[in-house]
Short mmCIF file of C-alpha atoms in Angstrom, two decimals:
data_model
loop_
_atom_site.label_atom_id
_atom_site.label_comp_id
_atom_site.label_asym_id
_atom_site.label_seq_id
_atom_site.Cartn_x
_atom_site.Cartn_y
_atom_site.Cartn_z
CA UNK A 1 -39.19 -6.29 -6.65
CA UNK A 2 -38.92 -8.18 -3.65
CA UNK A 3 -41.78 -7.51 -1.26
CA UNK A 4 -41.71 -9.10 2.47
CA UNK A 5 -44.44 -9.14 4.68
CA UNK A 6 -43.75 -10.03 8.55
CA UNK A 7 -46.09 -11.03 11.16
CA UNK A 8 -47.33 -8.41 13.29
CA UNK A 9 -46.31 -8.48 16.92
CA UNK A 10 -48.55 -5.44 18.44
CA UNK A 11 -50.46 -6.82 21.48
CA UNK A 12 -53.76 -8.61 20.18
CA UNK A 13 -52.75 -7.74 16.61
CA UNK A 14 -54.02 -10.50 14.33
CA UNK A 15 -54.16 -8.51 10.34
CA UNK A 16 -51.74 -8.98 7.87
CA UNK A 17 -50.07 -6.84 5.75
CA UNK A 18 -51.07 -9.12 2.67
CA UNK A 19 -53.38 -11.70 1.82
CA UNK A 20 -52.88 -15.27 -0.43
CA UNK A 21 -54.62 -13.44 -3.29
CA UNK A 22 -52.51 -10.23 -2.83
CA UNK A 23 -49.63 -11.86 -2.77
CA UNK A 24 -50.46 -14.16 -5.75
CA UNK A 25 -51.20 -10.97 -7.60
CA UNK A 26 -47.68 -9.67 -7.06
CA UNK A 27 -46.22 -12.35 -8.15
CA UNK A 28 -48.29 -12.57 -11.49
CA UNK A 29 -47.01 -9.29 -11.65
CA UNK A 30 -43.18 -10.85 -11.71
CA UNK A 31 -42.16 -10.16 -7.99
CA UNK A 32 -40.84 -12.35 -5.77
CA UNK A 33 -43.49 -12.38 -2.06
CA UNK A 34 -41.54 -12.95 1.03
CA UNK A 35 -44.14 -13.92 3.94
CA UNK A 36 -43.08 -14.78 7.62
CA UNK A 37 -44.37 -18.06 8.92
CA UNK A 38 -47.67 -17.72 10.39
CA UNK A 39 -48.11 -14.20 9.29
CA UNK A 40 -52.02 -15.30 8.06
CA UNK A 41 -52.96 -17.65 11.05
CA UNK A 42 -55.04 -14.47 12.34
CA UNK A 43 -57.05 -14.15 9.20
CA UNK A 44 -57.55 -18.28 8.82
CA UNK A 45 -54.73 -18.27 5.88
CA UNK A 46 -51.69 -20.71 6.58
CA UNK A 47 -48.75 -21.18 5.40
CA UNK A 48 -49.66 -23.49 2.41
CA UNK A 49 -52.34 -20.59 1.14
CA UNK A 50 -49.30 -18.80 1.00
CA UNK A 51 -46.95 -21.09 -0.88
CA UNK A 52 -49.98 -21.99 -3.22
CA UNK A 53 -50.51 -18.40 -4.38
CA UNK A 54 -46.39 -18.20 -4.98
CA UNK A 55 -44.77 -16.72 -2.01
CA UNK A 56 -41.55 -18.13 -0.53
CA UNK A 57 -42.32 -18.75 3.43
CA UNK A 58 -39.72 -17.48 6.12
CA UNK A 59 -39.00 -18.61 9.45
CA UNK A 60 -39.15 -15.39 11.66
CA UNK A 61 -38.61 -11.58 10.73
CA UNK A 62 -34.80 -11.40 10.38
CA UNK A 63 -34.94 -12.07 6.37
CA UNK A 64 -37.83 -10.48 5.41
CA UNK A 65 -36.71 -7.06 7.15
CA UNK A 66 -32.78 -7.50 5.75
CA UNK A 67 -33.29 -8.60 2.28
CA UNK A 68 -36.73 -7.50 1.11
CA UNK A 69 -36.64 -4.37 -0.98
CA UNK A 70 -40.27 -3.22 0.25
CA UNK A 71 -41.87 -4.22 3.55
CA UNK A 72 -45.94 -4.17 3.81
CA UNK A 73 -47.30 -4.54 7.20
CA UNK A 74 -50.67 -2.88 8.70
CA UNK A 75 -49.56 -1.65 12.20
CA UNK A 76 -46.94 1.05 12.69
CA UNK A 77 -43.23 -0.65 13.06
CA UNK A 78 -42.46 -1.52 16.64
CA UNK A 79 -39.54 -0.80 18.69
CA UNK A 80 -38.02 -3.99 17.47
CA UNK A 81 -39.09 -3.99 14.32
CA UNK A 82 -37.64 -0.49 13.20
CA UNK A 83 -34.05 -1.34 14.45
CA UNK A 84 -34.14 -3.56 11.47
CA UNK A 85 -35.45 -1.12 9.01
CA UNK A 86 -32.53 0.12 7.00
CA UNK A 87 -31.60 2.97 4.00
CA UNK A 88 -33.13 3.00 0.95
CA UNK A 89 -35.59 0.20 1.93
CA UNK A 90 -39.24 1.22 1.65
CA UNK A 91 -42.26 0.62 4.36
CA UNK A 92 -45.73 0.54 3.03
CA UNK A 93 -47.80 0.06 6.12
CA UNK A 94 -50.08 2.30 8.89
CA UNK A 95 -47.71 4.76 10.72
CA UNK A 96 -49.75 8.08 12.59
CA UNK A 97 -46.33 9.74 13.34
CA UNK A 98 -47.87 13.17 14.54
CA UNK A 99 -48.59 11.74 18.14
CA UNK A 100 -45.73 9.05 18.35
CA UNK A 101 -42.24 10.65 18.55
CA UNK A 102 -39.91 7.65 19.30
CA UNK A 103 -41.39 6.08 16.37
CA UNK A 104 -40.88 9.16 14.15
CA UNK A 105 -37.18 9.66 15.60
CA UNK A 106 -36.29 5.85 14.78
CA UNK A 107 -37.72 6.13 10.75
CA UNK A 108 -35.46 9.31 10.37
CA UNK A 109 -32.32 7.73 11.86
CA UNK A 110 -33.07 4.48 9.87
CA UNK A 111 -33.01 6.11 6.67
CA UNK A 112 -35.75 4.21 5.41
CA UNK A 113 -38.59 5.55 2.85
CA UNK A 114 -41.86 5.56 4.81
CA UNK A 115 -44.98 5.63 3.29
CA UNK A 116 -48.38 6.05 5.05
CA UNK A 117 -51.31 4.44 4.54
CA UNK A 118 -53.43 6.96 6.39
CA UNK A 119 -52.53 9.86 4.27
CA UNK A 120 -53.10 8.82 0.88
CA UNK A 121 -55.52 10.61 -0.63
CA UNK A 122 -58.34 10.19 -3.15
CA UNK A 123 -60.44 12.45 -5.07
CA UNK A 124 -61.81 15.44 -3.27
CA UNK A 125 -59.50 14.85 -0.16
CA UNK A 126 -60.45 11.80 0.83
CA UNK A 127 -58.38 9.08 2.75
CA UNK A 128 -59.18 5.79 0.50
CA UNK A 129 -56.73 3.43 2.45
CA UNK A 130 -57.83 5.14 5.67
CA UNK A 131 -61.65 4.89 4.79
CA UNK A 132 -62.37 0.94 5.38
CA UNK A 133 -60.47 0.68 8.92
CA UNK A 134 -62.39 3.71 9.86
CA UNK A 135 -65.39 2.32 8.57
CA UNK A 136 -64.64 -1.07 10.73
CA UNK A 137 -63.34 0.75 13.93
CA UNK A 138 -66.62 2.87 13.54
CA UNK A 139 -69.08 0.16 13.98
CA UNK A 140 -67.03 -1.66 16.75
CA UNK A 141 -66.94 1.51 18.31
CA UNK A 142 -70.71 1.16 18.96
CA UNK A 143 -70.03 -3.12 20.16
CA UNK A 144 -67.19 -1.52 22.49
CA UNK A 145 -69.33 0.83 24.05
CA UNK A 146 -72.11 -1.36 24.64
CA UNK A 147 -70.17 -3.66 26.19
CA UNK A 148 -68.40 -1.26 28.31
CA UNK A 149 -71.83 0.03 29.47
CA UNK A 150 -72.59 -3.44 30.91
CA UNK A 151 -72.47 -3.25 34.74
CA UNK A 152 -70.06 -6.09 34.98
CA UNK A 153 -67.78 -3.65 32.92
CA UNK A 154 -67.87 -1.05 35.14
CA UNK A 155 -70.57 0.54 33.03
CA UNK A 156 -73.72 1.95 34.26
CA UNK A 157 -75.72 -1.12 33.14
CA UNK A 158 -77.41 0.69 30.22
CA UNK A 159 -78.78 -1.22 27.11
CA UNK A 160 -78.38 0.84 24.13
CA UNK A 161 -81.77 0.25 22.62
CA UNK A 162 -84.06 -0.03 26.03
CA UNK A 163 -87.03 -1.89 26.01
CA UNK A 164 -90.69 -1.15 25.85
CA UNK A 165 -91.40 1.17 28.25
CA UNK A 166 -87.71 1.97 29.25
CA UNK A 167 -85.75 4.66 27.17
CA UNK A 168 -82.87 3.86 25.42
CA UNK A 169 -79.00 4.70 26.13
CA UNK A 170 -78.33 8.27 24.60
CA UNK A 171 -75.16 8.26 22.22
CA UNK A 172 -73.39 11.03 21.55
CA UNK A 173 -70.87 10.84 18.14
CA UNK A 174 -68.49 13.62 17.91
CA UNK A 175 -67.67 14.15 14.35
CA UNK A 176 -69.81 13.23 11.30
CA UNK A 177 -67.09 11.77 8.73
CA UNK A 178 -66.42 8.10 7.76
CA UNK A 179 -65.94 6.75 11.81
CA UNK A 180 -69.17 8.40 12.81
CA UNK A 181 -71.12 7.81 10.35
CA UNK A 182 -71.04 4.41 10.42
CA UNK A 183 -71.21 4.76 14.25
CA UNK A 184 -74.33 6.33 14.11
CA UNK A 185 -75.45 3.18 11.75
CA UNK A 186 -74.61 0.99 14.04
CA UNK A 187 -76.71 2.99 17.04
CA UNK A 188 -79.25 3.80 14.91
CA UNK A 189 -79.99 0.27 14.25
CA UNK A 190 -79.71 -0.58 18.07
CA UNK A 191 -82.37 1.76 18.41
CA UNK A 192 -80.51 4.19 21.18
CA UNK A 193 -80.97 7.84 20.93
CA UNK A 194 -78.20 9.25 19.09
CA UNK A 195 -77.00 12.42 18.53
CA UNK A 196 -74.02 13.41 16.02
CA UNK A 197 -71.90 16.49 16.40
CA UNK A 198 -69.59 18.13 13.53
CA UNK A 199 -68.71 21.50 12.81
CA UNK A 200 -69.15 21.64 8.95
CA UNK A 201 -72.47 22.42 7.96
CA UNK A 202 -72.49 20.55 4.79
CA UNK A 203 -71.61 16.98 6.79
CA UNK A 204 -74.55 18.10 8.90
CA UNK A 205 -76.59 18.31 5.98
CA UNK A 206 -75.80 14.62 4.58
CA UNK A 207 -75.68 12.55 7.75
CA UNK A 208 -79.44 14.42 8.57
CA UNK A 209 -80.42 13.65 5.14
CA UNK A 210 -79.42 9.88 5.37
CA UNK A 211 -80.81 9.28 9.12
CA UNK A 212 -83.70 11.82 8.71
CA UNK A 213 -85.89 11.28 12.34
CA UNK A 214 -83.79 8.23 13.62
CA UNK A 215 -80.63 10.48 14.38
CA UNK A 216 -80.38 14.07 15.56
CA UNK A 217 -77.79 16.53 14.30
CA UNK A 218 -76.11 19.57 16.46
CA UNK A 219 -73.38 22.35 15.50
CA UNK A 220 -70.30 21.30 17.18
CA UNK A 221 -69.73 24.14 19.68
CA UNK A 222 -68.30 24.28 22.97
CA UNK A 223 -71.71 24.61 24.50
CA UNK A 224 -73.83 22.31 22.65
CA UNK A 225 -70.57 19.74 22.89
CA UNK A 226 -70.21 20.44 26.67
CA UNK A 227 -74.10 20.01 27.17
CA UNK A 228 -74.56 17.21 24.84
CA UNK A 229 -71.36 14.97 26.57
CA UNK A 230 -73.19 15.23 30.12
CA UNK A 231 -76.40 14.04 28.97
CA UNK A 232 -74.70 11.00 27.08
CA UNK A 233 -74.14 7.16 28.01
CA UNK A 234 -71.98 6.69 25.67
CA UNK A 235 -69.75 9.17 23.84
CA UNK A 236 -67.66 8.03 20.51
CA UNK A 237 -64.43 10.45 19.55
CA UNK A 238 -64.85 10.38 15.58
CA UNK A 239 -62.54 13.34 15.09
CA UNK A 240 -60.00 13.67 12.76
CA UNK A 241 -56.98 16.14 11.44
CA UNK A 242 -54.93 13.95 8.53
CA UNK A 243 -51.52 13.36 9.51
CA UNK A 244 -51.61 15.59 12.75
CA UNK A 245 -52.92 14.94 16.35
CA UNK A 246 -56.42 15.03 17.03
CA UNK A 247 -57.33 18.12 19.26
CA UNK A 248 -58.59 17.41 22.75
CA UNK A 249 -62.53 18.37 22.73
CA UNK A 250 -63.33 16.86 25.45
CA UNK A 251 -62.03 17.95 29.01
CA UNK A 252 -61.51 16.10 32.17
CA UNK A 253 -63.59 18.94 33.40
CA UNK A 254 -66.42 17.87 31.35
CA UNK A 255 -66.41 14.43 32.79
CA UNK A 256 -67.63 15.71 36.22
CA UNK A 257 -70.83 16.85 34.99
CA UNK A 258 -71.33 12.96 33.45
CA UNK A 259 -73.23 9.98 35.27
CA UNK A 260 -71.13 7.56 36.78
CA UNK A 261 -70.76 4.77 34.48
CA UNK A 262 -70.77 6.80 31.51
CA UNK A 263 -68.22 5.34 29.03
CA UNK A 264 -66.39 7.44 26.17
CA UNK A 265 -64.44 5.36 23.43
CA UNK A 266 -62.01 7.28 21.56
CA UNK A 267 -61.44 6.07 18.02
CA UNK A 268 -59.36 8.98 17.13
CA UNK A 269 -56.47 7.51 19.84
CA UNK A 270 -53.88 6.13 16.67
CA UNK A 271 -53.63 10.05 16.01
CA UNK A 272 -53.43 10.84 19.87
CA UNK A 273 -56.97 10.95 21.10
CA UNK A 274 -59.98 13.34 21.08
CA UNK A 275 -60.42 12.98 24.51
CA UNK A 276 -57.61 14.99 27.59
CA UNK A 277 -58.53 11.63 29.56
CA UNK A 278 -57.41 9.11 26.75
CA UNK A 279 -54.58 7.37 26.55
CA UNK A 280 -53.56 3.89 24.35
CA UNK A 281 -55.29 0.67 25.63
CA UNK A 282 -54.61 -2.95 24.11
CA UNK A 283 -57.57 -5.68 23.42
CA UNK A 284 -55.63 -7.40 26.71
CA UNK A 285 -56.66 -4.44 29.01
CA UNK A 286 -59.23 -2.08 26.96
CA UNK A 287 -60.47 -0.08 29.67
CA UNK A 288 -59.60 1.99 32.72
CA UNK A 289 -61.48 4.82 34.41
CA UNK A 290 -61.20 8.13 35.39
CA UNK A 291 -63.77 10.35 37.50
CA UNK A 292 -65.93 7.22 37.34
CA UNK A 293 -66.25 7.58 33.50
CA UNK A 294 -65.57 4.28 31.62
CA UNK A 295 -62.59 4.67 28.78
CA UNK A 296 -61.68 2.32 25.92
CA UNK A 297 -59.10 3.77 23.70
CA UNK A 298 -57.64 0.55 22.36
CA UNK A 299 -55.23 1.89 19.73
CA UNK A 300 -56.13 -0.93 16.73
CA UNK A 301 -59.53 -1.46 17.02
CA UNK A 302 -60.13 -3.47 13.65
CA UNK A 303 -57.44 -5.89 14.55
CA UNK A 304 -60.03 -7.68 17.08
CA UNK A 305 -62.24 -8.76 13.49
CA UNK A 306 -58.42 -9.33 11.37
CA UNK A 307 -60.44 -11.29 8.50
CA UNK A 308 -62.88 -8.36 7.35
CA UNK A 309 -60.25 -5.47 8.29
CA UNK A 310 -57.20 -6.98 6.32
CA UNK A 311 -59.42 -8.08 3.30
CA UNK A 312 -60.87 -4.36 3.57
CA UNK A 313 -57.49 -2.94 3.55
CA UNK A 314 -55.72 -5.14 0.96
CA UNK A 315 -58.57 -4.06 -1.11
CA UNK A 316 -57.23 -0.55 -1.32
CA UNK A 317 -54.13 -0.66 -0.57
CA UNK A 318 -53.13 -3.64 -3.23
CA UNK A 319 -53.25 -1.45 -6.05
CA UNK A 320 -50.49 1.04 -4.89
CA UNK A 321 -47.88 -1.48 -3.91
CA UNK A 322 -48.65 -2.99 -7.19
CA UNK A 323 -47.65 0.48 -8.47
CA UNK A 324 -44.42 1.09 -6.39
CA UNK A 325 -43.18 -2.64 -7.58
CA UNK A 326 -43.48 -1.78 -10.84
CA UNK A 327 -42.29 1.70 -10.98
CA UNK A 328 -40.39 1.94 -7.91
CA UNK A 329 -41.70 4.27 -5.71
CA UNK A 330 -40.65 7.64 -6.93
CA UNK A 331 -41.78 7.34 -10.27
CA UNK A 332 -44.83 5.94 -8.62
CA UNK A 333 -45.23 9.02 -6.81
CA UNK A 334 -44.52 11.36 -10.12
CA UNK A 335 -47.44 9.59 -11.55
CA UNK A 336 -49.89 10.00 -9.14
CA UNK A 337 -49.75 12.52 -6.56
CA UNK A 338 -52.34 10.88 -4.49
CA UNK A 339 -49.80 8.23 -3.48
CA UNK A 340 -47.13 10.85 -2.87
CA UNK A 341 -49.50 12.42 -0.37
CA UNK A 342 -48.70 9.42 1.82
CA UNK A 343 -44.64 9.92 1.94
CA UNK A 344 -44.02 10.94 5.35
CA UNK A 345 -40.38 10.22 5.84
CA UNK A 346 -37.44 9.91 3.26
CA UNK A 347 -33.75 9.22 3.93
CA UNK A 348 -33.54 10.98 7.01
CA UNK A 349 -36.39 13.52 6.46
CA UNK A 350 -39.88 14.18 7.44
CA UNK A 351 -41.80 15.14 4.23
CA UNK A 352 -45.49 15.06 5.61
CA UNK A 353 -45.78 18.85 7.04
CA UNK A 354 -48.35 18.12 9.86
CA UNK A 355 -46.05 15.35 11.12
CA UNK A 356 -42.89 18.00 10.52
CA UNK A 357 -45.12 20.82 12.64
CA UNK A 358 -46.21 18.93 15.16
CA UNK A 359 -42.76 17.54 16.32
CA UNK A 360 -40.66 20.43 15.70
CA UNK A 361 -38.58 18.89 12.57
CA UNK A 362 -37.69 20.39 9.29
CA UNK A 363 -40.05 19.94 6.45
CA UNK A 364 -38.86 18.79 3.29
CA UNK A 365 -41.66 19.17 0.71
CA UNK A 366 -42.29 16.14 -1.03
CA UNK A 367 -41.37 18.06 -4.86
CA UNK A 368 -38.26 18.77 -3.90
CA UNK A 369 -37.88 14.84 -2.86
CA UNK A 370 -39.17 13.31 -6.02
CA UNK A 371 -37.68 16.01 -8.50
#
């Protein structure tokens, strides 16, 4: 198979949708590795890396987009980017469809067979190719918020840990899965006072287990949430629905009872945002403010540290494209249903039902696609 891999051209992104050492194992695998020039200068890997591992270099987007077979990138496509994307061709990359119509719209009209890294599953429901960007975006959700709590940021000049004799910044983490829990590492080991909220009694159970006295744990109500987001510094939006758009716990409503300077960073903002305030930021211009709250909602997080997140990704995702070049990507999918779980548009069709629900189109279950 011929596999491309473009630069990405979302603001401040600097990942790659494949490394020298993924694409050298694709080639010792028999495919031919298109890579556009420059693709790896984010991640410290030039051109030569490149050639040395096997792949063929391109000058700009146009060939990799019109002749490669599959296309692996790490950001959803681009404006720009999907008017290239054609029938029959198949995109391996990050999409979160449910809160991004125009996107959706263009990947139906394209034709083109869409496959999402964020919902591939694992064993017991887990997200595997999700899991290390969420693990990444988690613990720079903490370094955001700090920062943002600086005064010069507009924050109310809170350190997270305090000193002797001064308290430390209270954190609140809304959701105890992969993103908070290694939030609540990250303030834990600042020292502040933080506080994780979740619904499910069992994630209660482990994240209390794990932190024991250094982090407190609270049934996710709309009391306890309402009460716990005015006492906070710092609140972190962990929450997420695979596939669909994150619900809105916290109000604009709720901001008024928060102290000026307060910041809330919503990590859930590639599925829409956890927050009725949020809305997409860039690294360029992370923050804004509303009610005198501090937001940051940039919408790739993880691109900021490109080496660690794209060597964390290519780890997981690597063995799956390995899979769809060998098989193609239908018999991939008849093999292993985990991988099928990620199809979210085919030829025209949404096949991921939250995505289908969400904006109103017609679901076509992925058994009748691959039968």
């Amino acid at each position: 198979m011929r596999i491309g891999c473009p630069t990405e051209i979302k603001n401040h992104e600097y990942r790659v949708g494949l490394t020298p050492e993924s694409a050298r194992e694709l080639v010792a695998h028999g495919h031919e590795v298109w890579i556009e020039s420059g693709a790896g200068n984010g991640i410290g890997a030039d051109d030569a890396e490149y050639r040395q591992a096997g792949a063929v270099i391109k000058d700009g987007p146009d060939a990799i987009f019109a002749e490669c077979e599959m296309v692996v990138k790490v950001k959803e496509p681009q404006a720009e980017e999907r008017a290239r994307l054609r029938q029959g061709q198949i995109l391996y990359t990050y999409l979160h469809l449910a809160p991004d119509p125009p996107q959706t719209a263009d990947l139906v009209a394209s034709g083109v067979t869409a496959i999402a890294y964020e919902t591939v599953t694992g064993p017991n429901g887990s997200l595997p190719l999700l899991k290390p960007m969420s693990q990444v975006a988690g613990r720079m959700s903490i370094q955001a918020g700090a920062t943002a709590l600086e005064k010069a940021h507009g924050g109310r000049g809170v350190l997270l840990g305090g000193v002797p004799g001064v308290l430390p910044a209270k954190v609140l983490v809304i959701g105890g899965g992969v993103v908070g829990f290694n939030a609540a590492q990250m303030a834990v080991g600042l020292g502040a006072d933080t506080t994780i909220l979740d619904r499910d009694p069992a994630v209660l159970e482990r994240v209390g287990i794990h932190f024991e006295s250094r982090a407190k744990t609270r049934f996710s109500n709309k009391a306890n949430l309402e009460e716990a987001v005015c006492e906070a510094d710092l609140v972190i939006g962990a929450v997420l629905i695979p596939g669909a758009a994150a619900p809105k716990l916290v109000t604009r409503e709720m901001l008024k009872c928060m102290q000026p300077g307060a910041v809330l960073v919503d990590v859930a903002i590639d599925q829409g945002g956890c927050f009725e305030t949020s809305h997409p930021t860039t690294h360029a211009d992370p923050t804004y403010v509303i009610d005198d709250v501090v937001h940051y909602c940039v919408a790739n997080m993880p691109g900021a540290v490109a080496r660690t997140s794209t060597y964390a990704l290519n780890n997981v995702t690597l063995p799956h494209a390995l899979s769809i070049a060998e098989l193609g990507w239908k018999e991939a999918m008849r093999r292993d249903a985990h991988l099928a779980a990620g199809l979210n548009v085919h030829a025209g069709q949404v096949t991921y039902k939250a995505v289908a629900d969400e904006l109103g189109y017609e679901y076509r279950p992925i058994d009748e696609v691959l039968a």
